[in-house]
Coordinates of C-alpha atoms and ligand atoms in Angstrom, one line a residue:
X1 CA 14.6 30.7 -8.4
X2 CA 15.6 28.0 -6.0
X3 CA 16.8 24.8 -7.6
X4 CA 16.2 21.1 -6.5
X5 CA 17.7 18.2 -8.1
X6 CA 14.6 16.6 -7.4
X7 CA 11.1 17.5 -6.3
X8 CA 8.6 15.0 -5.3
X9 CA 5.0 15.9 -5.3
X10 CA 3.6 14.2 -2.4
X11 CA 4.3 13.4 1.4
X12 CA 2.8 10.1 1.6
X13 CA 3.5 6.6 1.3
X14 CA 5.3 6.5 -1.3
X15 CA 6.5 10.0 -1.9
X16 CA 8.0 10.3 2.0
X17 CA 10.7 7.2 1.6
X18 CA 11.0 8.4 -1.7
X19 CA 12.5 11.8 -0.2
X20 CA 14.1 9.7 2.4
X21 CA 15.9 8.2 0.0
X22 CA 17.3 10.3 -2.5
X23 CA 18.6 13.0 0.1
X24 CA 20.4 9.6 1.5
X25 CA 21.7 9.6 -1.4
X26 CA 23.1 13.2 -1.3
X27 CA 20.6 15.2 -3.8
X28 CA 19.1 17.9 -3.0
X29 CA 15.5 17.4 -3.0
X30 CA 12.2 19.3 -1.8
X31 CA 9.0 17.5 -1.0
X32 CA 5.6 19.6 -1.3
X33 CA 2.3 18.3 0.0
X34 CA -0.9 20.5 0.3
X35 CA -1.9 18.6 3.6
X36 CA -0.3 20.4 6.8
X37 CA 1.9 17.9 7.7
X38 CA 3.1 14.5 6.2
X39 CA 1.6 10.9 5.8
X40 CA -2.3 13.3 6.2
X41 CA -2.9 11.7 2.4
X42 CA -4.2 8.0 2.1
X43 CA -1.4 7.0 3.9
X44 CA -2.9 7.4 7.8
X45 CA -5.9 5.7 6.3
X46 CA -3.5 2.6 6.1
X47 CA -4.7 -0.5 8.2
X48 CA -0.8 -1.2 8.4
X49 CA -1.0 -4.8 6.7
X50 CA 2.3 -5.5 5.4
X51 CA 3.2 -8.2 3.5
X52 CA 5.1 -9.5 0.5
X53 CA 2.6 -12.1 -0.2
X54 CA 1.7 -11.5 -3.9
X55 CA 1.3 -13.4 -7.0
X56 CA 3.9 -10.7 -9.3
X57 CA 7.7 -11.0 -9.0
X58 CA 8.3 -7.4 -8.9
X59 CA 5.3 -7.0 -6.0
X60 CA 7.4 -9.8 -4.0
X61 CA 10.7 -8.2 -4.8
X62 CA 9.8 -4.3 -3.8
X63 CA 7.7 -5.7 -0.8
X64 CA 10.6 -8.3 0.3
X65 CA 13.1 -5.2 0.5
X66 CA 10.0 -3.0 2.5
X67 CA 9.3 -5.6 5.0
X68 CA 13.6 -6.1 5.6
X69 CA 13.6 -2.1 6.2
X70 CA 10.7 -2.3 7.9
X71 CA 11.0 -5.1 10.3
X72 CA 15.1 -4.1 11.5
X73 CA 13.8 -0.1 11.3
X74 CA 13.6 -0.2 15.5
X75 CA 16.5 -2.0 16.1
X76 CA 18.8 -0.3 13.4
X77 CA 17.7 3.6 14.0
X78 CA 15.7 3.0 17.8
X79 CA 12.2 4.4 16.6
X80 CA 9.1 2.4 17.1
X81 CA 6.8 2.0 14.2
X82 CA 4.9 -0.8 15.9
X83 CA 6.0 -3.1 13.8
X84 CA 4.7 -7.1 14.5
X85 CA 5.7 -9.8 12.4
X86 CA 2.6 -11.8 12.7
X87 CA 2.5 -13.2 9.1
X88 CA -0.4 -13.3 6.8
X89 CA -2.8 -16.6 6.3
X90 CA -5.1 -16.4 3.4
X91 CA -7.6 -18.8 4.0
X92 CA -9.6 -21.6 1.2
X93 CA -13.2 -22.8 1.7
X94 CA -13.4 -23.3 -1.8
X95 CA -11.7 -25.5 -3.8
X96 CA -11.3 -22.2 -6.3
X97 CA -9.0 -20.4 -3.4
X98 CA -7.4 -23.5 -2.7
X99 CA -6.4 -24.1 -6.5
X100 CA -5.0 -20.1 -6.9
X101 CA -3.5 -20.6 -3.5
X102 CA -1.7 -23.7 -3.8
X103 CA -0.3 -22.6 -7.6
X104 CA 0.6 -19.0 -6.5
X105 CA 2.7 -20.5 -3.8
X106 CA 5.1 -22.5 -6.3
X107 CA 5.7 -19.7 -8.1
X108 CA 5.8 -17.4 -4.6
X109 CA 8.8 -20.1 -3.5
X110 CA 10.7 -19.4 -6.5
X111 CA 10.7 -15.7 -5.8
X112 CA 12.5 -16.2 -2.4
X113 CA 9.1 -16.1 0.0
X114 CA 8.8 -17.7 2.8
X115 CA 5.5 -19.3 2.4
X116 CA 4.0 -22.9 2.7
X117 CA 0.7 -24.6 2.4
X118 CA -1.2 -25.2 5.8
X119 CA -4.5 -27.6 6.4
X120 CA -7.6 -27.3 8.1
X121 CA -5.6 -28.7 11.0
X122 CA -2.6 -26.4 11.1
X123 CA -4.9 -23.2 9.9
X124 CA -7.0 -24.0 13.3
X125 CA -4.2 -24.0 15.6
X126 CA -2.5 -20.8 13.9
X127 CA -5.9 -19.0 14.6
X128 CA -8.0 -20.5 17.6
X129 CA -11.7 -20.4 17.3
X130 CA -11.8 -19.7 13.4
X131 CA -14.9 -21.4 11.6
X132 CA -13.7 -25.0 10.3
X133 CA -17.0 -25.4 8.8
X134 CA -15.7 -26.5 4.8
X135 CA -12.3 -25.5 5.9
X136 CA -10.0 -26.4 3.2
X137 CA -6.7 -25.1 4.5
X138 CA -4.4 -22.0 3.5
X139 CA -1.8 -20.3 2.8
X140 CA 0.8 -18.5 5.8
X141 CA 3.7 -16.5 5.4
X142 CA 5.4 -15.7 8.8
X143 CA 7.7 -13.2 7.4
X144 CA 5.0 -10.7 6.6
X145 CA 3.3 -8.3 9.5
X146 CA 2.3 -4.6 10.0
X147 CA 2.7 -1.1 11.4
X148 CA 1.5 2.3 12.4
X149 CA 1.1 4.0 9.1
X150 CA 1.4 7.3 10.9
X151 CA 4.4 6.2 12.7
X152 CA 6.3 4.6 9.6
X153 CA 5.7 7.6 7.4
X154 CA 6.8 10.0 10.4
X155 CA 10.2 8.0 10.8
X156 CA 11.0 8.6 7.0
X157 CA 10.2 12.2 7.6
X158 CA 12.5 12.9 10.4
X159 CA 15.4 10.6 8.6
X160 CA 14.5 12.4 5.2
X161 CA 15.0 16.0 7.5
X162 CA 18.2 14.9 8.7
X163 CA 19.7 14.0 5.6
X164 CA 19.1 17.5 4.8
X165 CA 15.6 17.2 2.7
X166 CA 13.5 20.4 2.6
X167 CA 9.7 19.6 2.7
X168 CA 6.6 22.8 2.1
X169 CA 3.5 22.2 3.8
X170 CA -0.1 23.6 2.9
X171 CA 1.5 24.1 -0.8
X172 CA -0.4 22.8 -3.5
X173 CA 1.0 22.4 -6.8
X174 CA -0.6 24.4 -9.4
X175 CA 1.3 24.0 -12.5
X176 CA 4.5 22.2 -14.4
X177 CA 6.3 24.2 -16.7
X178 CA 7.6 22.1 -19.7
X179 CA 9.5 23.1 -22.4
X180 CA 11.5 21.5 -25.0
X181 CA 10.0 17.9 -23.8
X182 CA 11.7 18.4 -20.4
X183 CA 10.2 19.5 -17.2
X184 CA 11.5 23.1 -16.1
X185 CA 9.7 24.0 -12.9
X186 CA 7.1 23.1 -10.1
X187 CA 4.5 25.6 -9.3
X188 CA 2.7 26.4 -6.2
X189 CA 0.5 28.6 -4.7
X190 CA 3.4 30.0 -2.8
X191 CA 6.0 29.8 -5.2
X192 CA 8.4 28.1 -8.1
X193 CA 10.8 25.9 -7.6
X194 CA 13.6 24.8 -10.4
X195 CA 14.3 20.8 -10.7
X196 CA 16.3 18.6 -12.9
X197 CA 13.7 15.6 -12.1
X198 CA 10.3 16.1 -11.0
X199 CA 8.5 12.4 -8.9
X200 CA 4.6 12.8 -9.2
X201 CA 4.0 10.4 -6.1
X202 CA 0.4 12.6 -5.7
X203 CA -1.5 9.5 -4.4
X204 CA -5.1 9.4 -5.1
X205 CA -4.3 12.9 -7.1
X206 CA -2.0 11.4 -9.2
X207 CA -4.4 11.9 -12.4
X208 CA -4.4 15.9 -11.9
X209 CA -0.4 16.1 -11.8
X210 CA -0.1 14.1 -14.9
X211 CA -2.1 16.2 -16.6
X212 CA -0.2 18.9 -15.4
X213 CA 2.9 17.0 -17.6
X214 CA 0.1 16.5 -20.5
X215 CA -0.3 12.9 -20.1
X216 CA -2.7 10.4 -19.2
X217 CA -2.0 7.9 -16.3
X218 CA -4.8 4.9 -15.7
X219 CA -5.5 5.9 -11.7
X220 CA -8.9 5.7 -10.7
X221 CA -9.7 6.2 -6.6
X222 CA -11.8 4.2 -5.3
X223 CA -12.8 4.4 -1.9
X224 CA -12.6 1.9 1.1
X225 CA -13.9 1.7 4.5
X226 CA -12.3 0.2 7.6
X227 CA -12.7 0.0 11.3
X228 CA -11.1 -0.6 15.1
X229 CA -12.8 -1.9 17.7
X230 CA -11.9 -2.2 21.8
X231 CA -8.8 -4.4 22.9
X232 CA -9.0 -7.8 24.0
X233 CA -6.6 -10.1 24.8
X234 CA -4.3 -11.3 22.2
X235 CA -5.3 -14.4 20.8
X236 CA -4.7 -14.5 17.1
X237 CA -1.0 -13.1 15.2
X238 CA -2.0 -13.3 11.0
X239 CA -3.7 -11.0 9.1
X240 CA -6.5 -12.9 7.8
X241 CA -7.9 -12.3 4.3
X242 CA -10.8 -14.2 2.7
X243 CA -10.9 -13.5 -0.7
X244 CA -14.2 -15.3 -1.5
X245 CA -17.0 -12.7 -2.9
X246 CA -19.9 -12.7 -0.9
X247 CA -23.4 -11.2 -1.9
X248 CA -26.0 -9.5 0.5
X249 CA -28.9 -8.1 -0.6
X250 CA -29.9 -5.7 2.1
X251 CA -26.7 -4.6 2.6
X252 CA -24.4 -5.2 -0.9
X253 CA -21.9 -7.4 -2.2
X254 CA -17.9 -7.4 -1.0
X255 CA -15.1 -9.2 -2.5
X256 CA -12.1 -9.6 -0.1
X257 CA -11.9 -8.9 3.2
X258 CA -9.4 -8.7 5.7
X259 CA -8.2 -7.9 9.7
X260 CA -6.1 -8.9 12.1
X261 CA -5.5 -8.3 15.9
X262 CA -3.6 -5.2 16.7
X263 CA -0.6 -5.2 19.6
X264 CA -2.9 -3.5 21.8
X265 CA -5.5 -6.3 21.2
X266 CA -7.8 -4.1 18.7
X267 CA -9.4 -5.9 15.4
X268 CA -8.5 -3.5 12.8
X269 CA -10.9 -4.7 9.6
X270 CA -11.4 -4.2 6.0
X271 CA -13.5 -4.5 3.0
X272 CA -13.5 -4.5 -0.7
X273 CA -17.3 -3.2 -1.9
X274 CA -18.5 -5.1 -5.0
X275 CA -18.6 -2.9 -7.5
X276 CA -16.1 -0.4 -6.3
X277 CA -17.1 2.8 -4.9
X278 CA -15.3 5.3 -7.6
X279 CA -14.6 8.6 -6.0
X280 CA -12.5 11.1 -3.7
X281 CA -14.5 11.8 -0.6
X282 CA -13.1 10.2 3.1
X283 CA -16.5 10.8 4.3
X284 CA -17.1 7.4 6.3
X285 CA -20.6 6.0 6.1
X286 CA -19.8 2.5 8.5
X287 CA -22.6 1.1 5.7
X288 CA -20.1 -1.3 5.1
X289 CA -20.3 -2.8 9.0
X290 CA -22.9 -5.5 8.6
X291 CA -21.3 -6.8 5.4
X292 CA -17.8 -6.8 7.6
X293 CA -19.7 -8.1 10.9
X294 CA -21.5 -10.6 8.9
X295 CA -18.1 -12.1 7.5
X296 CA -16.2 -12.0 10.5
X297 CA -18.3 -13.3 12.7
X298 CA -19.2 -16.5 10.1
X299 CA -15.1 -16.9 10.0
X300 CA -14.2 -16.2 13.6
X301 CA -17.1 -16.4 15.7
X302 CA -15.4 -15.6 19.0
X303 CA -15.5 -11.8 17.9
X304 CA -19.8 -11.8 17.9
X305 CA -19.3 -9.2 20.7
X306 CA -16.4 -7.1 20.5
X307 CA -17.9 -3.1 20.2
X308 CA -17.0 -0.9 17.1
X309 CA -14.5 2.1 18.4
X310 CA -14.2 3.7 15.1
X311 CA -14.3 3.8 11.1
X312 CA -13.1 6.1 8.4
X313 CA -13.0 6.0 4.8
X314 CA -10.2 6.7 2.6
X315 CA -9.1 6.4 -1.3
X316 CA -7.1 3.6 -2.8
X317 CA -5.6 5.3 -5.8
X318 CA -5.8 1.9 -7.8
X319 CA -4.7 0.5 -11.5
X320 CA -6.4 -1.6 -13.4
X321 CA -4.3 -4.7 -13.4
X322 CA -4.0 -3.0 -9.2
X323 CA -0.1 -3.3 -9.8
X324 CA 1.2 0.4 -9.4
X325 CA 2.9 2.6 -12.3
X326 CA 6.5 3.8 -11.9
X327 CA 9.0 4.8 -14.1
X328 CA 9.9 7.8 -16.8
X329 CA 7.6 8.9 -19.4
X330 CA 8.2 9.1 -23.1
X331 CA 9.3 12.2 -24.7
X332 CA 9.1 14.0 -21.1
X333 CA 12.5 14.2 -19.7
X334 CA 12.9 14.7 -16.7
X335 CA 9.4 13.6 -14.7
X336 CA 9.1 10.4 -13.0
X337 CA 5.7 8.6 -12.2
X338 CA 5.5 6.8 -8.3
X339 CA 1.5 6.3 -8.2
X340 CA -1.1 3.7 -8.8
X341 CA -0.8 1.9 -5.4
X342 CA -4.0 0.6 -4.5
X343 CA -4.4 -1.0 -1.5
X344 CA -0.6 -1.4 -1.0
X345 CA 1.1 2.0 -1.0
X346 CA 2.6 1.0 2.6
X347 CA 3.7 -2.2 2.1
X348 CA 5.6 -0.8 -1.9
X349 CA 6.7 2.8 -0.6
X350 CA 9.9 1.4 1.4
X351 CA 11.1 -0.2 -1.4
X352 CA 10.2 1.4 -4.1
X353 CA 12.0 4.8 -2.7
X354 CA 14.8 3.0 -3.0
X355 CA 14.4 2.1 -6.4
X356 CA 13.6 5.8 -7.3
X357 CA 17.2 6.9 -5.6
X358 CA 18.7 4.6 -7.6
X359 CA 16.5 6.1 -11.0
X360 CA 17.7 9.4 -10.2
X361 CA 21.2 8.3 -9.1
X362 CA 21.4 6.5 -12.7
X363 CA 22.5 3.7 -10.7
X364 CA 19.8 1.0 -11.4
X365 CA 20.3 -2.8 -11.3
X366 CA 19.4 -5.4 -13.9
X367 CA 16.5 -6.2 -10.8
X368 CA 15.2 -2.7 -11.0
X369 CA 15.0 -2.7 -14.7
X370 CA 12.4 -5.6 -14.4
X371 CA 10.6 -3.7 -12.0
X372 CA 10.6 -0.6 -14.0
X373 CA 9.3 -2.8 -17.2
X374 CA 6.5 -4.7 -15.2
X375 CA 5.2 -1.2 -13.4
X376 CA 5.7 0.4 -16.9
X377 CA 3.1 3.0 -17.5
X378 CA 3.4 0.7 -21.3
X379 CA 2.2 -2.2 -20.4
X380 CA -0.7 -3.9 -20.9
X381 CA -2.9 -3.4 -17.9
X382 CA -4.7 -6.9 -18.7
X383 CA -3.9 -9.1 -16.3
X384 CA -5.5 -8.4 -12.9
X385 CA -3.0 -9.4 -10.0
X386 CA -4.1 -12.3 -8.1
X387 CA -3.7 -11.9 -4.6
X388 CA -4.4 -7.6 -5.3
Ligands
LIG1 C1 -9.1 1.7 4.3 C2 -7.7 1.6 3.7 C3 -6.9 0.6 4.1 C4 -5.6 0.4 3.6 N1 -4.8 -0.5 4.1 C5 -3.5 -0.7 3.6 C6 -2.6 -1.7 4.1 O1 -3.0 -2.4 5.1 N2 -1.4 -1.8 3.6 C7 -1.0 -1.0 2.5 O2 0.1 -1.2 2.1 N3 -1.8 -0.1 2.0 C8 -3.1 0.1 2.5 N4 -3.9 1.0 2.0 C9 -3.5 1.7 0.8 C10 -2.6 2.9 1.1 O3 -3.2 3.7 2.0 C11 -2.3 3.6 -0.2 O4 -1.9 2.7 -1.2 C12 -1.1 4.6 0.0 O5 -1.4 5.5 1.0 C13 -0.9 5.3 -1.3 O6 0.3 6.1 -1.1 P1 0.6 7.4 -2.0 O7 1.9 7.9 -1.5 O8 0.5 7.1 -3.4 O9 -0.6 8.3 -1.6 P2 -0.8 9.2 -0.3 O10 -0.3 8.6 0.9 O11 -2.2 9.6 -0.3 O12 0.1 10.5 -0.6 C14 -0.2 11.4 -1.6 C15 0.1 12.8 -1.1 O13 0.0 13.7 -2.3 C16 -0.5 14.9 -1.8 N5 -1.0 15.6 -3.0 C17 -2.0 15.3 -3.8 N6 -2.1 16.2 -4.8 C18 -1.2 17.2 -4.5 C19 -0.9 18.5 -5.1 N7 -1.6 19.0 -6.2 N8 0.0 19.2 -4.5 C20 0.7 18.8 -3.4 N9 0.4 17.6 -2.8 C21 -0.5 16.8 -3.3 C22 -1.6 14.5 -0.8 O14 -2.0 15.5 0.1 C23 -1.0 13.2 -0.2 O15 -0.4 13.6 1.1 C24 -5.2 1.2 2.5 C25 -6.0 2.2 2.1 C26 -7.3 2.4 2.6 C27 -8.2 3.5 2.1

């Protein structure tokens, strides 16, 4: 039987650096997806927002250390993952966002962020145009920005290749075999494979391969529509997010919302459904347009006739405190959990592969530790994260 010393189950966000990473690191690793190719998970259903704009010190850590490896990626290794560092701006109308806001950025500071406090004024001239009706001002980090999904989770793939990481296609995992409290070997419906560790990075199937390992793990998909409409002409950098919940009665209540302007000039939008839509399918049913029109158009007017080019619907494989689970598992040697990423597999993959080399590697750092503990599959799950 062919031997690994690590397999990851799953070729998306998070399991592709993840690969990346440890055959950087001189392992030999194996990464099986059932999709044909990589990144055809949740990952190319990514709107590409990047940013390390969170209210959780181990969320700003992991995402500081993506957006460094993400932002020098074209001009360390020549590849073009369309990467634009045009910051993120949450905006307050209510003196409720403006309170969170302006205490999440002390604590934000502290964490190394480079993030400040902007009024109605300054929020006006960072975004022409946008509604200053009640503005009361907001937060902007320049640092943050985004990407082609696609293209970031194809550059790990060809790096992971030519560090000498094997990766199986169209093979679904059927099966761990345990024994002893250690994980032996992954199945497939082509074959089994031998490892010393096994990385369930599975996504929005992250449940099913627990199970497969006999535990429970607290991922629920829930699933999440988004759009791109035509090009126009540049005229806005930030993503914008507007976190106020907003009720409609014909067409349903949201809770954030967010979009920003493409390099090719395209709106690429958002939503959050209030309650969440609990489920697997990616069947899109652009229900969700009027509550996204509606909002957009009330905060940036100027966009009342831009023309819907597309939507699609995919699966945010979410917690519920929406901070992700990684780490070991008790009395299970040798498995590893990499899921639980809601709406920010992208932005956490980069640097949470990393961190996972370094698990493997036994090499972790005092930092990583506090990581592993605050992602702990343990913890509480109590406290929702602010900014989620
Ligand atoms: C509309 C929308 C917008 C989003 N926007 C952003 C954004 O702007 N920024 C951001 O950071 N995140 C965003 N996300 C979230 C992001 O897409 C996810 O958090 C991320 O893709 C999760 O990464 P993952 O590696 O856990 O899962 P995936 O990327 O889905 O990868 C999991 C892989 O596991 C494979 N798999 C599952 N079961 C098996 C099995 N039994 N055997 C073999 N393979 C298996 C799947 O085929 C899949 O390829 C968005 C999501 C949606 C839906």
């Amino acid at each position: 039987m062919v031997h690994y010393d690590v397999i990851i189950i799953g070729a998306g966000s998070a399991g592709v650096p993840a690969t990346r990473e440890i055959a950087k690191s001189g392992l030999s690793v194996l990464c099986l997806d059932s999709k044909p190719s990589p990144g055809q998970g949740d990952n190319k259903h990514a709107i590409g927002g990047l940013r390390a704009t969170h209210s959780q010190k181990s969320k700003i850590k992991v995402c500081l250390r993506s957006l460094e490896i993400l932002s020098t990626w074209e001009e360390k290794h020549g590849e073009n993952i369309d990467w634009v560092q045009g910051g993120y701006l949450f905006v307050a109308y209510r003196e409720k966002e403006k309170k969170i806001f302006q205490e999440t950025v002390t604590f934000q500071k502290k964490q190394g962020l480079d993030i400040a406090w902007l009024e109605a004024d300054e929020v006006k001239a960072l975004v022409p145009g946008i509604n200053g009706n009640g503005l009361l001002g907001g937060t902007f980090s320049p640092q943050d920005g985004n990407a082609s999904s696609l293209l970031t989770n194809h550059v790990f793939y060809t790096s992971a290749l030519e560090h000498g990481a094997d990766f199986k296609f169209k093979e679904p995992v059927k099966d761990l075999i345990i024994s002893r409290g250690e994980v032996q070997s992954v199945t497939t419906t082509k074959g089994t494979y031998n490892a010393d560790f096994v990385i369930n990075a599975a996504g929005a199937h992250a449940q099913y391969i627990a199970n497969m390992a006999g535990i429970i793990v607290p991922v629920i998909p829930d699933m999440h529509e988004a759009g791109i409409t035509e090009p126009v002409k540049r005229f806005f950098n930030p993503m914008i997010v507007d976190i106020r919940p907003k009720t409609n009665e014909i067409f349903g209540n949201s809770k954030n919302y967010y979009f920003y302007q493409n390099h090719l000039g395209q709106i690429i939008f958002c939503i959050t459904p209030d309650p969440p839509m609990y489920g697997l399918s990616t069947e899109e049913t652009s229900m969700f347009l009027p509550q996204v029109a509606q909002r957009m158009v009330d905060l940036l007017p100027s966009l009342a006739n831009l023309k819907v080019r597309r939507t699609w619907r995919g699966r945010y494989p979410s917690t519920p405190d929406a901070s992700p689970i990684v780490g070991p598992v008790t009395g299970l040697d040798g498995f590893f959990n990499l899921i639980g990423f809601g709406g920010q597999g992208l932005m956490l993959g980069p640097g949470l592969g990393e961190l996972s080399s370094r698990f493997v590697n036994q090499k972790l750092t005092k930092e990583d530790k506090e990581v592993l503990e605050e992602f702990s599959l343990y913890r509480e799950f109590n406290k929702e994260e602010l900014l989620k």
